[in-house]
mmCIF file of C-alpha atoms in Angstrom:
data_model
loop_
_atom_site.group_PDB
_atom_site.id
_atom_site.type_symbol
_atom_site.label_atom_id
_atom_site.label_comp_id
_atom_site.label_asym_id
_atom_site.label_seq_id
_atom_site.Cartn_x
_atom_site.Cartn_y
_atom_site.Cartn_z
ATOM 1 C CA MET A 1 68.131 -17.621 31.506
ATOM 2 C CA GLY A 2 70.881 -18.942 34.390
ATOM 3 C CA ALA A 3 70.101 -21.406 36.867
ATOM 4 C CA MET A 4 68.669 -19.861 39.521
ATOM 5 C CA GLU A 5 70.859 -19.858 42.751
ATOM 6 C CA LEU A 6 69.105 -22.003 45.319
ATOM 7 C CA PHE A 7 68.538 -20.221 48.539
ATOM 8 C CA PHE A 8 67.290 -21.956 51.916
ATOM 9 C CA VAL A 9 65.929 -19.023 55.082
ATOM 10 C CA ASP A 10 65.042 -21.346 58.244
ATOM 11 C CA GLY A 11 62.567 -19.352 60.891
ATOM 12 C CA GLU A 12 59.257 -16.529 60.816
ATOM 13 C CA ILE A 13 58.833 -14.220 58.526
ATOM 14 C CA SER A 14 59.278 -11.753 61.861
ATOM 15 C CA THR A 15 62.912 -13.158 62.668
ATOM 16 C CA GLN A 16 63.975 -12.501 58.713
ATOM 17 C CA VAL A 17 62.697 -9.588 58.473
ATOM 18 C CA GLU A 18 64.234 -8.520 62.260
ATOM 19 C CA GLU A 19 67.563 -9.787 60.907
ATOM 20 C CA LEU A 20 67.154 -8.145 57.535
ATOM 21 C CA ALA A 21 66.661 -4.829 59.220
ATOM 22 C CA GLN A 22 69.563 -5.781 61.815
ATOM 23 C CA PHE A 23 71.914 -6.240 58.630
ATOM 24 C CA ILE A 24 70.444 -3.156 56.503
ATOM 25 C CA GLY A 25 71.070 -0.788 60.102
ATOM 26 C CA GLN A 26 75.112 -2.265 60.086
ATOM 27 C CA GLN A 27 75.757 -0.638 56.723
ATOM 28 C CA ASN A 28 74.393 1.982 58.030
ATOM 29 C CA GLN A 29 75.783 1.891 61.449
ATOM 30 C CA SER A 30 72.621 2.049 63.654
ATOM 31 C CA ALA A 31 71.446 -1.661 63.054
ATOM 32 C CA ALA A 32 69.696 -1.394 66.947
ATOM 33 C CA SER A 33 67.684 1.581 66.019
ATOM 34 C CA PHE A 34 67.063 0.819 62.586
ATOM 35 C CA ALA A 35 65.524 -2.988 63.420
ATOM 36 C CA ALA A 36 63.696 -1.001 66.246
ATOM 37 C CA GLU A 37 61.855 1.334 64.066
ATOM 38 C CA VAL A 38 61.110 -1.381 61.586
ATOM 39 C CA ALA A 39 59.905 -3.599 63.826
ATOM 40 C CA GLN A 40 57.486 -0.982 65.451
ATOM 41 C CA SER A 41 56.668 0.035 61.793
ATOM 42 C CA SER A 42 52.367 -0.801 60.628
ATOM 43 C CA ASP A 43 53.925 -3.043 57.924
ATOM 44 C CA PRO A 44 57.217 -4.287 58.834
ATOM 45 C CA VAL A 45 57.929 -6.194 55.522
ATOM 46 C CA GLN A 46 57.406 -3.096 53.447
ATOM 47 C CA ALA A 47 59.453 -0.823 56.003
ATOM 48 C CA VAL A 48 62.489 -3.536 55.013
ATOM 49 C CA LEU A 49 61.499 -3.538 51.946
ATOM 50 C CA ALA A 50 61.470 -0.019 51.420
ATOM 51 C CA ALA A 51 64.188 0.274 53.194
ATOM 52 C CA SER A 52 66.601 -1.995 51.848
ATOM 53 C CA GLN A 53 66.999 0.774 48.516
ATOM 54 C CA GLY A 54 70.296 2.560 47.990
ATOM 55 C CA VAL A 55 71.644 -0.151 50.269
ATOM 56 C CA LEU A 56 71.876 -3.906 49.717
ATOM 57 C CA PRO A 57 73.703 -2.846 45.728
ATOM 58 C CA LYS A 58 76.137 -1.898 47.494
ATOM 59 C CA VAL A 59 76.718 -3.889 49.833
ATOM 60 C CA SER A 60 80.463 -6.494 49.866
ATOM 61 C CA GLU A 61 80.002 -8.646 46.734
ATOM 62 C CA ASP A 62 80.927 -11.779 49.108
ATOM 63 C CA LYS A 63 77.760 -10.763 50.734
ATOM 64 C CA VAL A 64 75.206 -8.989 48.713
ATOM 65 C CA GLU A 65 73.672 -12.192 46.719
ATOM 66 C CA ALA A 66 72.926 -13.970 50.390
ATOM 67 C CA ALA A 67 70.748 -10.920 51.220
ATOM 68 C CA TYR A 68 69.435 -11.014 48.520
ATOM 69 C CA ASN A 69 68.067 -13.870 48.924
ATOM 70 C CA GLN A 70 66.350 -12.804 52.093
ATOM 71 C CA LEU A 71 65.123 -10.115 51.133
ATOM 72 C CA PHE A 72 63.438 -11.841 48.143
ATOM 73 C CA ALA A 73 62.135 -14.947 50.952
ATOM 74 C CA ILE A 74 60.414 -11.422 52.692
ATOM 75 C CA ALA A 75 59.328 -10.465 49.721
ATOM 76 C CA ARG A 76 57.727 -13.786 48.587
ATOM 77 C CA THR A 77 55.259 -13.580 51.772
ATOM 78 C CA GLY A 78 54.080 -10.396 51.050
ATOM 79 C CA GLU A 79 50.462 -9.447 49.491
ATOM 80 C CA SER A 80 51.667 -8.920 46.704
ATOM 81 C CA GLY A 81 54.699 -11.072 46.528
ATOM 82 C CA ILE A 82 57.876 -11.137 44.212
ATOM 83 C CA ASP A 83 56.222 -9.648 40.712
ATOM 84 C CA GLY A 84 55.177 -6.932 43.378
ATOM 85 C CA VAL A 85 58.672 -5.442 44.421
ATOM 86 C CA ALA A 86 60.696 -6.160 40.790
ATOM 87 C CA ALA A 87 60.466 -3.263 39.689
ATOM 88 C CA ALA A 88 61.911 -1.621 42.309
ATOM 89 C CA VAL A 89 64.296 -4.061 43.465
ATOM 90 C CA ALA A 90 65.825 -4.760 39.716
ATOM 91 C CA LYS A 91 65.904 -0.595 39.038
ATOM 92 C CA ASP A 92 67.831 -0.355 42.893
ATOM 93 C CA ILE A 93 70.403 -2.931 41.253
ATOM 94 C CA SER A 94 71.043 -1.687 38.213
ATOM 95 C CA ALA A 95 71.548 2.272 38.587
ATOM 96 C CA ASN A 96 73.055 1.039 42.223
ATOM 97 C CA ALA A 97 74.852 -2.587 42.305
ATOM 98 C CA GLU A 98 79.212 -1.694 43.007
ATOM 99 C CA SER A 99 80.039 -5.074 41.559
ATOM 100 C CA GLY A 100 78.530 -6.149 37.663
ATOM 101 C CA VAL A 101 78.956 -10.169 38.106
ATOM 102 C CA ALA A 102 76.955 -10.032 41.671
ATOM 103 C CA GLY A 103 74.680 -7.674 40.539
ATOM 104 C CA LEU A 104 73.563 -10.039 37.399
ATOM 105 C CA ARG A 105 73.520 -12.485 39.327
ATOM 106 C CA VAL A 106 71.058 -11.316 41.797
ATOM 107 C CA LEU A 107 69.102 -10.142 39.179
ATOM 108 C CA ASN A 108 69.343 -13.778 37.265
ATOM 109 C CA ASN A 109 67.922 -15.113 40.763
ATOM 110 C CA LEU A 110 64.881 -12.234 40.973
ATOM 111 C CA TYR A 111 63.398 -12.839 36.852
ATOM 112 C CA ASN A 112 63.909 -16.617 37.687
ATOM 113 C CA LEU A 113 61.140 -15.854 40.407
ATOM 114 C CA ALA A 114 59.247 -13.258 38.786
ATOM 115 C CA ASN A 115 56.240 -14.191 36.434
ATOM 116 C CA ALA A 116 54.801 -11.454 35.247
ATOM 117 C CA ALA A 117 57.799 -9.072 36.131
ATOM 118 C CA GLN A 118 59.948 -10.933 33.904
ATOM 119 C CA LEU A 119 60.161 -8.582 31.331
ATOM 120 C CA THR A 120 60.669 -5.784 33.305
ATOM 121 C CA VAL A 121 63.477 -7.140 34.873
ATOM 122 C CA PHE A 122 65.073 -8.912 32.159
ATOM 123 C CA SER A 123 65.152 -4.508 31.276
ATOM 124 C CA GLU A 124 67.229 -3.711 33.510
ATOM 125 C CA MET A 125 70.015 -7.061 33.641
ATOM 126 C CA VAL A 126 70.743 -4.844 29.568
ATOM 127 C CA VAL A 127 71.019 -1.447 32.106
ATOM 128 C CA LEU A 128 73.281 -3.132 34.040
ATOM 129 C CA ALA A 129 75.240 -4.795 32.090
ATOM 130 C CA VAL A 130 75.466 -1.664 29.764
ATOM 131 C CA ARG A 131 76.909 1.011 33.230
ATOM 132 C CA VAL A 132 79.545 -2.080 34.096
ATOM 133 C CA ASN A 133 80.174 -3.195 30.433
ATOM 134 C CA MET A 134 79.102 -6.789 30.651
ATOM 135 C CA LEU A 135 77.206 -6.862 27.964
ATOM 136 C CA PRO A 136 79.040 -9.947 26.438
ATOM 137 C CA THR A 137 76.883 -12.240 28.889
ATOM 138 C CA LEU A 138 73.678 -11.354 28.173
ATOM 139 C CA VAL A 139 75.345 -12.716 24.168
ATOM 140 C CA PRO A 140 73.567 -16.263 24.692
ATOM 141 C CA LEU A 141 70.450 -15.000 25.631
ATOM 142 C CA VAL A 142 69.998 -13.339 22.535
ATOM 143 C CA SER A 143 69.301 -16.789 20.351
ATOM 144 C CA GLN A 144 66.599 -17.528 23.877
ATOM 145 C CA LEU A 145 65.123 -14.175 22.569
ATOM 146 C CA PRO A 146 61.957 -15.687 20.833
ATOM 147 C CA LYS A 147 61.174 -17.804 23.762
ATOM 148 C CA LEU A 148 61.678 -15.510 25.927
ATOM 149 C CA LEU A 149 59.168 -13.129 24.367
ATOM 150 C CA ALA A 150 56.154 -15.771 24.294
ATOM 151 C CA GLY A 151 56.502 -16.525 28.094
ATOM 152 C CA TRP A 152 56.521 -12.615 28.885
ATOM 153 C CA THR A 153 53.684 -10.698 30.573
ATOM 154 C CA GLY A 154 53.339 -7.657 28.413
ATOM 155 C CA SER A 155 52.266 -5.552 25.847
ATOM 156 C CA ALA A 156 53.532 -5.925 22.261
ATOM 157 C CA GLN A 157 54.530 -2.224 22.170
ATOM 158 C CA GLN A 158 56.759 -3.091 25.719
ATOM 159 C CA LYS A 159 58.289 -6.082 23.984
ATOM 160 C CA ALA A 160 59.592 -4.191 21.633
ATOM 161 C CA ASP A 161 61.110 -1.873 23.737
ATOM 162 C CA VAL A 162 62.588 -4.145 25.347
ATOM 163 C CA VAL A 163 64.318 -5.956 22.199
ATOM 164 C CA LEU A 164 65.181 -2.836 20.980
ATOM 165 C CA GLU A 165 67.365 -1.660 23.885
ATOM 166 C CA LEU A 166 68.780 -5.102 23.925
ATOM 167 C CA ARG A 167 69.757 -4.356 20.297
ATOM 168 C CA ASN A 168 71.165 -0.617 20.432
ATOM 169 C CA ALA A 169 73.053 -1.877 24.096
ATOM 170 C CA LEU A 170 74.709 -4.088 21.029
ATOM 171 C CA ASP A 171 75.290 -1.367 18.767
ATOM 172 C CA GLY A 172 77.257 0.667 21.637
ATOM 173 C CA ALA A 173 79.346 -2.408 22.483
ATOM 174 C CA GLN A 174 79.989 -3.111 19.023
ATOM 175 C CA LEU A 175 78.893 -6.176 18.845
ATOM 176 C CA SER A 176 77.190 -6.515 15.241
ATOM 177 C CA ASN A 177 76.712 -9.815 14.738
ATOM 178 C CA GLU A 178 74.151 -10.105 17.175
ATOM 179 C CA ALA A 179 72.302 -6.982 16.818
ATOM 180 C CA TYR A 180 71.601 -8.379 13.365
ATOM 181 C CA ALA A 181 70.066 -11.348 14.658
ATOM 182 C CA THR A 182 68.341 -9.630 17.388
ATOM 183 C CA GLU A 183 66.528 -7.260 14.598
ATOM 184 C CA LEU A 184 65.955 -10.704 13.552
ATOM 185 C CA VAL A 185 63.959 -11.876 16.088
ATOM 186 C CA PHE A 186 62.282 -8.075 16.426
ATOM 187 C CA LEU A 187 60.936 -8.928 13.371
ATOM 188 C CA GLU A 188 60.086 -12.046 13.199
ATOM 189 C CA ALA A 189 58.241 -11.742 16.857
ATOM 190 C CA ILE A 190 56.585 -7.872 16.780
ATOM 191 C CA GLY A 191 55.458 -7.591 13.400
ATOM 192 C CA ALA A 192 54.979 -5.373 11.085
ATOM 193 C CA SER A 193 52.630 -3.281 12.180
ATOM 194 C CA ASP A 194 54.736 -1.476 15.047
ATOM 195 C CA ALA A 195 55.720 1.972 13.951
ATOM 196 C CA ARG A 196 59.714 1.063 14.219
ATOM 197 C CA ALA A 197 59.827 -2.142 11.595
ATOM 198 C CA ALA A 198 60.267 0.056 8.732
ATOM 199 C CA LYS A 199 63.459 1.420 10.616
ATOM 200 C CA VAL A 200 65.263 -1.662 12.261
ATOM 201 C CA ALA A 201 64.261 -3.744 8.644
ATOM 202 C CA THR A 202 66.285 -1.289 6.536
ATOM 203 C CA SER A 203 68.749 -1.160 9.564
ATOM 204 C CA ALA A 204 68.647 -5.491 9.113
ATOM 205 C CA ILE A 205 69.035 -5.406 5.018
ATOM 206 C CA VAL A 206 71.957 -3.116 5.423
ATOM 207 C CA ARG A 207 73.668 -5.037 7.932
ATOM 208 C CA PHE A 208 73.763 -8.019 6.056
ATOM 209 C CA ALA A 209 75.470 -6.263 3.260
ATOM 210 C CA ASN A 210 78.186 -4.910 5.977
ATOM 211 C CA LEU A 211 78.578 -8.000 7.845
ATOM 212 C CA SER A 212 81.531 -10.709 6.777
ATOM 213 C CA ALA A 213 79.766 -13.475 8.755
ATOM 214 C CA VAL A 214 76.243 -13.335 7.892
ATOM 215 C CA CYS A 215 75.653 -14.993 4.863
ATOM 216 C CA ASP A 216 71.996 -16.881 5.459
ATOM 217 C CA LEU A 217 70.003 -13.837 2.866
ATOM 218 C CA ASP A 218 66.655 -16.144 3.384
ATOM 219 C CA ALA A 219 66.523 -15.674 7.245
ATOM 220 C CA LEU A 220 65.593 -11.920 6.240
ATOM 221 C CA ALA A 221 64.244 -11.978 3.154
ATOM 222 C CA SER A 222 61.921 -15.165 3.917
ATOM 223 C CA LEU A 223 60.553 -12.861 6.830
ATOM 224 C CA ASP A 224 56.903 -12.573 6.118
ATOM 225 C CA ASN A 225 57.253 -8.869 8.112
ATOM 226 C CA VAL A 226 60.130 -7.721 5.775
ATOM 227 C CA GLN A 227 58.147 -9.095 2.611
ATOM 228 C CA GLU A 228 55.375 -7.265 3.815
ATOM 229 C CA LEU A 229 56.949 -4.365 4.342
ATOM 230 C CA SER A 230 58.861 -4.448 1.142
ATOM 231 C CA GLN A 231 55.250 -5.790 -1.137
ATOM 232 C CA ASN A 232 53.711 -1.759 0.443
ATOM 233 C CA GLY A 233 56.740 0.171 -0.301
ATOM 234 C CA GLN A 234 58.156 1.364 3.153
ATOM 235 C CA LEU A 235 61.530 0.297 2.499
ATOM 236 C CA GLY A 236 62.644 2.526 -0.123
ATOM 237 C CA SER A 237 65.606 1.973 -1.382
ATOM 238 C CA ALA A 238 66.707 -0.280 1.736
ATOM 239 C CA GLY A 239 63.969 -2.142 -0.433
ATOM 240 C CA GLU A 240 65.583 -1.950 -4.126
ATOM 241 C CA LEU A 241 68.931 -2.835 -2.118
ATOM 242 C CA LEU A 242 67.859 -6.351 -0.373
ATOM 243 C CA ASN A 243 66.358 -7.868 -4.184
ATOM 244 C CA ALA A 244 69.446 -6.977 -5.162
ATOM 245 C CA LEU A 245 70.951 -9.199 -2.726
ATOM 246 C CA LEU A 246 68.137 -11.002 -3.590
ATOM 247 C CA GLU A 247 68.715 -11.296 -7.384
ATOM 248 C CA CYS A 248 72.011 -10.069 -9.134
ATOM 249 C CA ASP A 249 75.313 -11.903 -9.479
ATOM 250 C CA PHE A 250 78.367 -9.964 -9.287
ATOM 251 C CA ALA A 251 78.602 -8.730 -13.236
ATOM 252 C CA GLN A 252 74.912 -7.314 -12.057
ATOM 253 C CA TRP A 253 75.485 -5.607 -9.142
ATOM 254 C CA GLN A 254 78.262 -3.329 -9.915
ATOM 255 C CA LYS A 255 76.147 -1.707 -12.604
ATOM 256 C CA TYR A 256 73.406 -1.999 -9.429
ATOM 257 C CA ALA A 257 75.687 -0.235 -7.577
ATOM 258 C CA ALA A 258 77.303 2.192 -9.894
ATOM 259 C CA ALA A 259 74.275 3.628 -10.384
ATOM 260 C CA ASN A 260 72.829 3.564 -7.294
ATOM 261 C CA ALA A 261 75.970 5.216 -5.467
ATOM 262 C CA ASP A 262 74.647 7.795 -3.073
ATOM 263 C CA ALA A 263 71.457 6.140 -1.982
ATOM 264 C CA LEU A 264 74.175 3.311 -0.287
ATOM 265 C CA LYS A 265 76.539 5.341 1.011
ATOM 266 C CA GLU A 266 73.374 7.463 2.431
ATOM 267 C CA LEU A 267 71.868 4.316 3.963
ATOM 268 C CA GLY A 268 75.852 3.244 5.399
ATOM 269 C CA VAL A 269 76.444 0.518 2.766
ATOM 270 C CA ASP A 270 80.195 0.288 2.863
ATOM 271 C CA ALA A 271 80.681 -0.294 -1.185
ATOM 272 C CA ASP A 272 83.074 -2.539 -0.653
ATOM 273 C CA LYS A 273 82.028 -4.789 2.020
ATOM 274 C CA ALA A 274 79.021 -5.675 -0.169
ATOM 275 C CA THR A 275 80.701 -5.535 -3.051
ATOM 276 C CA ASP A 276 82.452 -9.213 -1.073
ATOM 277 C CA LYS A 277 79.061 -10.194 -0.218
ATOM 278 C CA ILE A 278 77.953 -10.089 -3.281
ATOM 279 C CA ARG A 279 81.038 -12.564 -4.809
ATOM 280 C CA LEU A 280 80.389 -14.532 -1.506
ATOM 281 C CA LEU A 281 76.712 -15.369 -3.389
ATOM 282 C CA THR A 282 77.651 -15.391 -6.500
ATOM 283 C CA VAL A 283 80.243 -18.188 -6.056
ATOM 284 C CA ALA A 284 77.366 -20.175 -3.779
ATOM 285 C CA SER A 285 74.685 -19.714 -6.698
ATOM 286 C CA ILE A 286 77.365 -21.091 -8.816
ATOM 287 C CA ALA A 287 77.255 -24.093 -6.761
ATOM 288 C CA ALA A 288 73.405 -24.389 -6.463
ATOM 289 C CA GLU A 289 72.633 -24.686 -10.184
ATOM 290 C CA ASN A 290 75.806 -27.653 -10.681
ATOM 291 C CA LEU A 291 75.709 -29.458 -7.494
ATOM 292 C CA GLY A 292 77.648 -32.770 -8.358
ATOM 293 C CA GLN A 293 79.906 -31.218 -11.345
ATOM 294 C CA ASP A 294 82.511 -30.451 -11.650
ATOM 295 C CA VAL A 295 83.346 -25.986 -12.719
ATOM 296 C CA PRO A 296 86.036 -24.647 -13.525
ATOM 297 C CA PHE A 297 88.211 -21.931 -11.453
ATOM 298 C CA SER A 298 88.217 -19.837 -14.707
ATOM 299 C CA LYS A 299 84.411 -19.793 -14.700
ATOM 300 C CA VAL A 300 83.932 -18.921 -11.278
ATOM 301 C CA SER A 301 86.962 -16.524 -11.773
ATOM 302 C CA GLN A 302 85.064 -14.760 -14.128
ATOM 303 C CA ALA A 303 81.899 -15.071 -13.163
ATOM 304 C CA ILE A 304 83.495 -12.702 -9.790
ATOM 305 C CA GLY A 305 85.774 -10.579 -11.179
ATOM 306 C CA VAL A 306 88.968 -12.048 -9.166
ATOM 307 C CA GLU A 307 92.081 -13.798 -11.015
ATOM 308 C CA GLU A 308 92.327 -17.470 -11.086
ATOM 309 C CA ASP A 309 95.378 -17.902 -9.226
ATOM 310 C CA ASP A 310 92.862 -16.011 -5.739
ATOM 311 C CA ILE A 311 89.168 -18.055 -6.278
ATOM 312 C CA GLU A 312 90.577 -20.945 -4.146
ATOM 313 C CA MET A 313 91.013 -18.118 -1.345
ATOM 314 C CA TRP A 314 87.220 -17.383 -2.647
ATOM 315 C CA ILE A 315 86.268 -20.533 -2.516
ATOM 316 C CA ILE A 316 87.418 -21.241 0.730
ATOM 317 C CA ASP A 317 85.824 -18.526 2.571
ATOM 318 C CA VAL A 318 82.376 -19.317 0.514
ATOM 319 C CA VAL A 319 83.060 -22.931 2.546
ATOM 320 C CA ARG A 320 83.530 -20.614 5.917
ATOM 321 C CA SER A 321 80.752 -19.199 5.898
ATOM 322 C CA GLY A 322 78.422 -21.734 5.347
ATOM 323 C CA LEU A 323 76.912 -21.412 2.329
ATOM 324 C CA MET A 324 78.554 -24.061 -0.100
ATOM 325 C CA GLN A 325 80.658 -28.194 0.531
ATOM 326 C CA GLY A 326 82.167 -29.465 -1.841
ATOM 327 C CA LYS A 327 85.712 -29.971 -2.719
ATOM 328 C CA MET A 328 89.058 -28.267 -4.542
ATOM 329 C CA ASN A 329 90.524 -30.633 -7.998
ATOM 330 C CA GLN A 330 94.510 -28.237 -7.557
ATOM 331 C CA VAL A 331 95.213 -31.077 -10.770
ATOM 332 C CA THR A 332 91.434 -29.926 -12.407
ATOM 333 C CA ARG A 333 91.113 -26.721 -11.236
ATOM 334 C CA SER A 334 87.933 -27.252 -10.683
ATOM 335 C CA LEU A 335 85.271 -27.572 -7.589
ATOM 336 C CA VAL A 336 83.229 -29.976 -7.549
ATOM 337 C CA PRO A 337 80.395 -28.628 -4.883
ATOM 338 C CA THR A 338 77.822 -31.209 -2.400
ATOM 339 C CA ARG A 339 75.959 -28.720 -1.366
ATOM 340 C CA SER A 340 74.854 -24.917 -1.625
ATOM 341 C CA THR A 341 73.060 -22.681 -0.131
ATOM 342 C CA TYR A 342 70.075 -20.725 -2.514
ATOM 343 C CA ARG A 343 70.134 -17.684 -1.687
ATOM 344 C CA ARG A 344 66.287 -17.381 -1.463
ATOM 345 C CA PHE A 345 64.273 -20.476 -1.921
ATOM 346 C CA GLY A 346 61.195 -20.088 -3.862
ATOM 347 C CA ALA A 347 59.178 -21.992 -6.296
ATOM 348 C CA ASP A 348 61.646 -21.975 -8.720
ATOM 349 C CA GLN A 349 64.369 -23.566 -6.002
ATOM 350 C CA TRP A 350 61.451 -26.182 -5.419
ATOM 351 C CA SER A 351 60.715 -26.968 -9.031
ATOM 352 C CA LEU A 352 64.502 -27.931 -8.828
ATOM 353 C CA LEU A 353 64.458 -30.332 -5.948
ATOM 354 C CA ALA A 354 61.327 -31.816 -7.124
ATOM 355 C CA GLU A 355 63.152 -32.144 -10.116
ATOM 356 C CA ARG A 356 65.909 -33.685 -8.505
ATOM 357 C CA LEU A 357 64.096 -35.904 -7.117
ATOM 358 C CA ASP A 358 62.598 -37.619 -10.096
ATOM 359 C CA GLN A 359 66.145 -38.358 -11.429
ATOM 360 C CA TRP A 360 66.983 -39.746 -8.379
ATOM 361 C CA LYS A 361 64.011 -41.772 -8.038
ATOM 362 C CA ALA A 362 64.465 -42.805 -12.265
ATOM 363 C CA SER A 363 68.313 -43.302 -11.077
ATOM 364 C CA LEU A 364 66.916 -46.564 -7.997
ATOM 365 C CA GLU A 365 64.298 -47.539 -10.289
ATOM 366 C CA ALA A 366 66.877 -48.629 -13.380
ATOM 367 C CA LEU A 367 69.204 -49.949 -10.591
ATOM 368 C CA GLN A 368 66.101 -52.496 -9.330
ATOM 369 C CA PRO A 369 67.118 -55.142 -11.900
ATOM 370 C CA VAL A 370 70.515 -54.897 -11.896
ATOM 371 C CA ILE A 371 70.148 -55.459 -8.006
ATOM 372 C CA GLY A 372 67.256 -58.065 -8.251
ATOM 373 C CA ASN A 373 70.090 -60.092 -10.921
ATOM 374 C CA ALA A 374 72.767 -59.789 -8.318
ATOM 375 C CA LYS A 375 70.598 -60.886 -5.561
ATOM 376 C CA LEU A 376 69.224 -64.131 -7.584
ATOM 377 C CA VAL A 377 73.325 -64.976 -8.299
ATOM 378 C CA ALA A 378 73.797 -65.148 -4.972
ATOM 379 C CA GLN A 379 71.400 -67.031 -3.521
ATOM 380 C CA GLN A 380 72.193 -69.361 -6.735
ATOM 381 C CA GLN A 381 75.530 -69.327 -5.858
ATOM 382 C CA ALA A 382 74.771 -70.008 -2.092
ATOM 383 C CA MET A 383 72.500 -73.052 -3.391
ATOM 384 C CA GLN A 384 75.627 -75.162 -5.508
ATOM 385 C CA MET A 385 77.891 -74.488 -2.132
ATOM 386 C CA ALA A 386 75.249 -75.839 -0.221
ATOM 387 C CA GLY A 387 75.164 -78.929 -2.792
ATOM 388 C CA GLN A 388 78.791 -79.077 -1.994
ATOM 389 C CA ALA A 389 79.165 -79.331 1.279
ATOM 390 C CA GLN A 390 79.784 -82.785 3.005
ATOM 391 C CA VAL A 391 79.392 -83.224 6.241
ATOM 392 C CA THR A 392 80.886 -86.834 7.898
ATOM 393 C CA ILE A 393 79.294 -88.337 11.249
ATOM 394 C CA LYS A 394 82.697 -90.674 12.436
ATOM 395 C CA GLU A 395 81.651 -93.591 14.326
#
């Protein structure tokens, strides 16, 4: 969450209540009478808190934050503190705030002051952001969701509801990449026990196939809850799609896609985008198997079913996606990959890594005699030069 706007309120609580009561009364052209009514109340604090509903959210943008700061200062002195009023205040702001910017600032302050009510305040921030078309302002919070979830007070059901509320809001704002990231948080933090987990996992798998900017398949496939749902057969055709994305090269994908065209269409998979995704993954797989070696463009071209003249653009796309790093040689028309990402890092990949480490170790051991001889030659040369050196002191 953003940094809290610091505020300082001076004076006795009775004076603060009276000042805020007068301010609220001014909004209804009845400052004096309302202030007197609050003063005569058996619980002036609760009276002014209740009176603020529907009034403070509509205060001008230059005054609304200061007004709420005073309200929060008053609420902190009450028996239930900030948490006791946070839900009502947050719902009032999300429903009635006339300035989205000011409303979100006030809710951010309220979130940072609250403890047990943070989950509720966050939910109302989402509601307000959607209402005033400012959802992109909450996008930076997606990466913080795991930490926020761990700190929120509430049941697993309540936390799951808020995460899906944010996911649905991001979807509605056409922020599909962020919606996908939110689904990964749900699948990792909430668990397969939630009744909606299979539906969320299915959505995430389809998004991966359709989103050109999302290429890290292991981030989805390696989640324990996704594996559990898949092994239990709860993902149906989406589970088969995930396996195809993990295992198929381009030629195998073409056969799978042709045989399962109806199922893929029903899932909502964009056939062209999914095919392009498989091309990127196939190039990355070829690179992973040939690190440090020359890979002819013709081999890559044949593997992904495109003209050799277009292969450089595809390699650039793979590099841009973060799946691979390497160099292209236009003279030899080849690719030399230096790093590549596996679709799934499992037992086979660990075995290959161990094999490469053994090769590296053997290479270092083979170099040791060469390095030792070079050191010995350097020492001998230094000794010879020292013997030849003469120092003459003139008397």
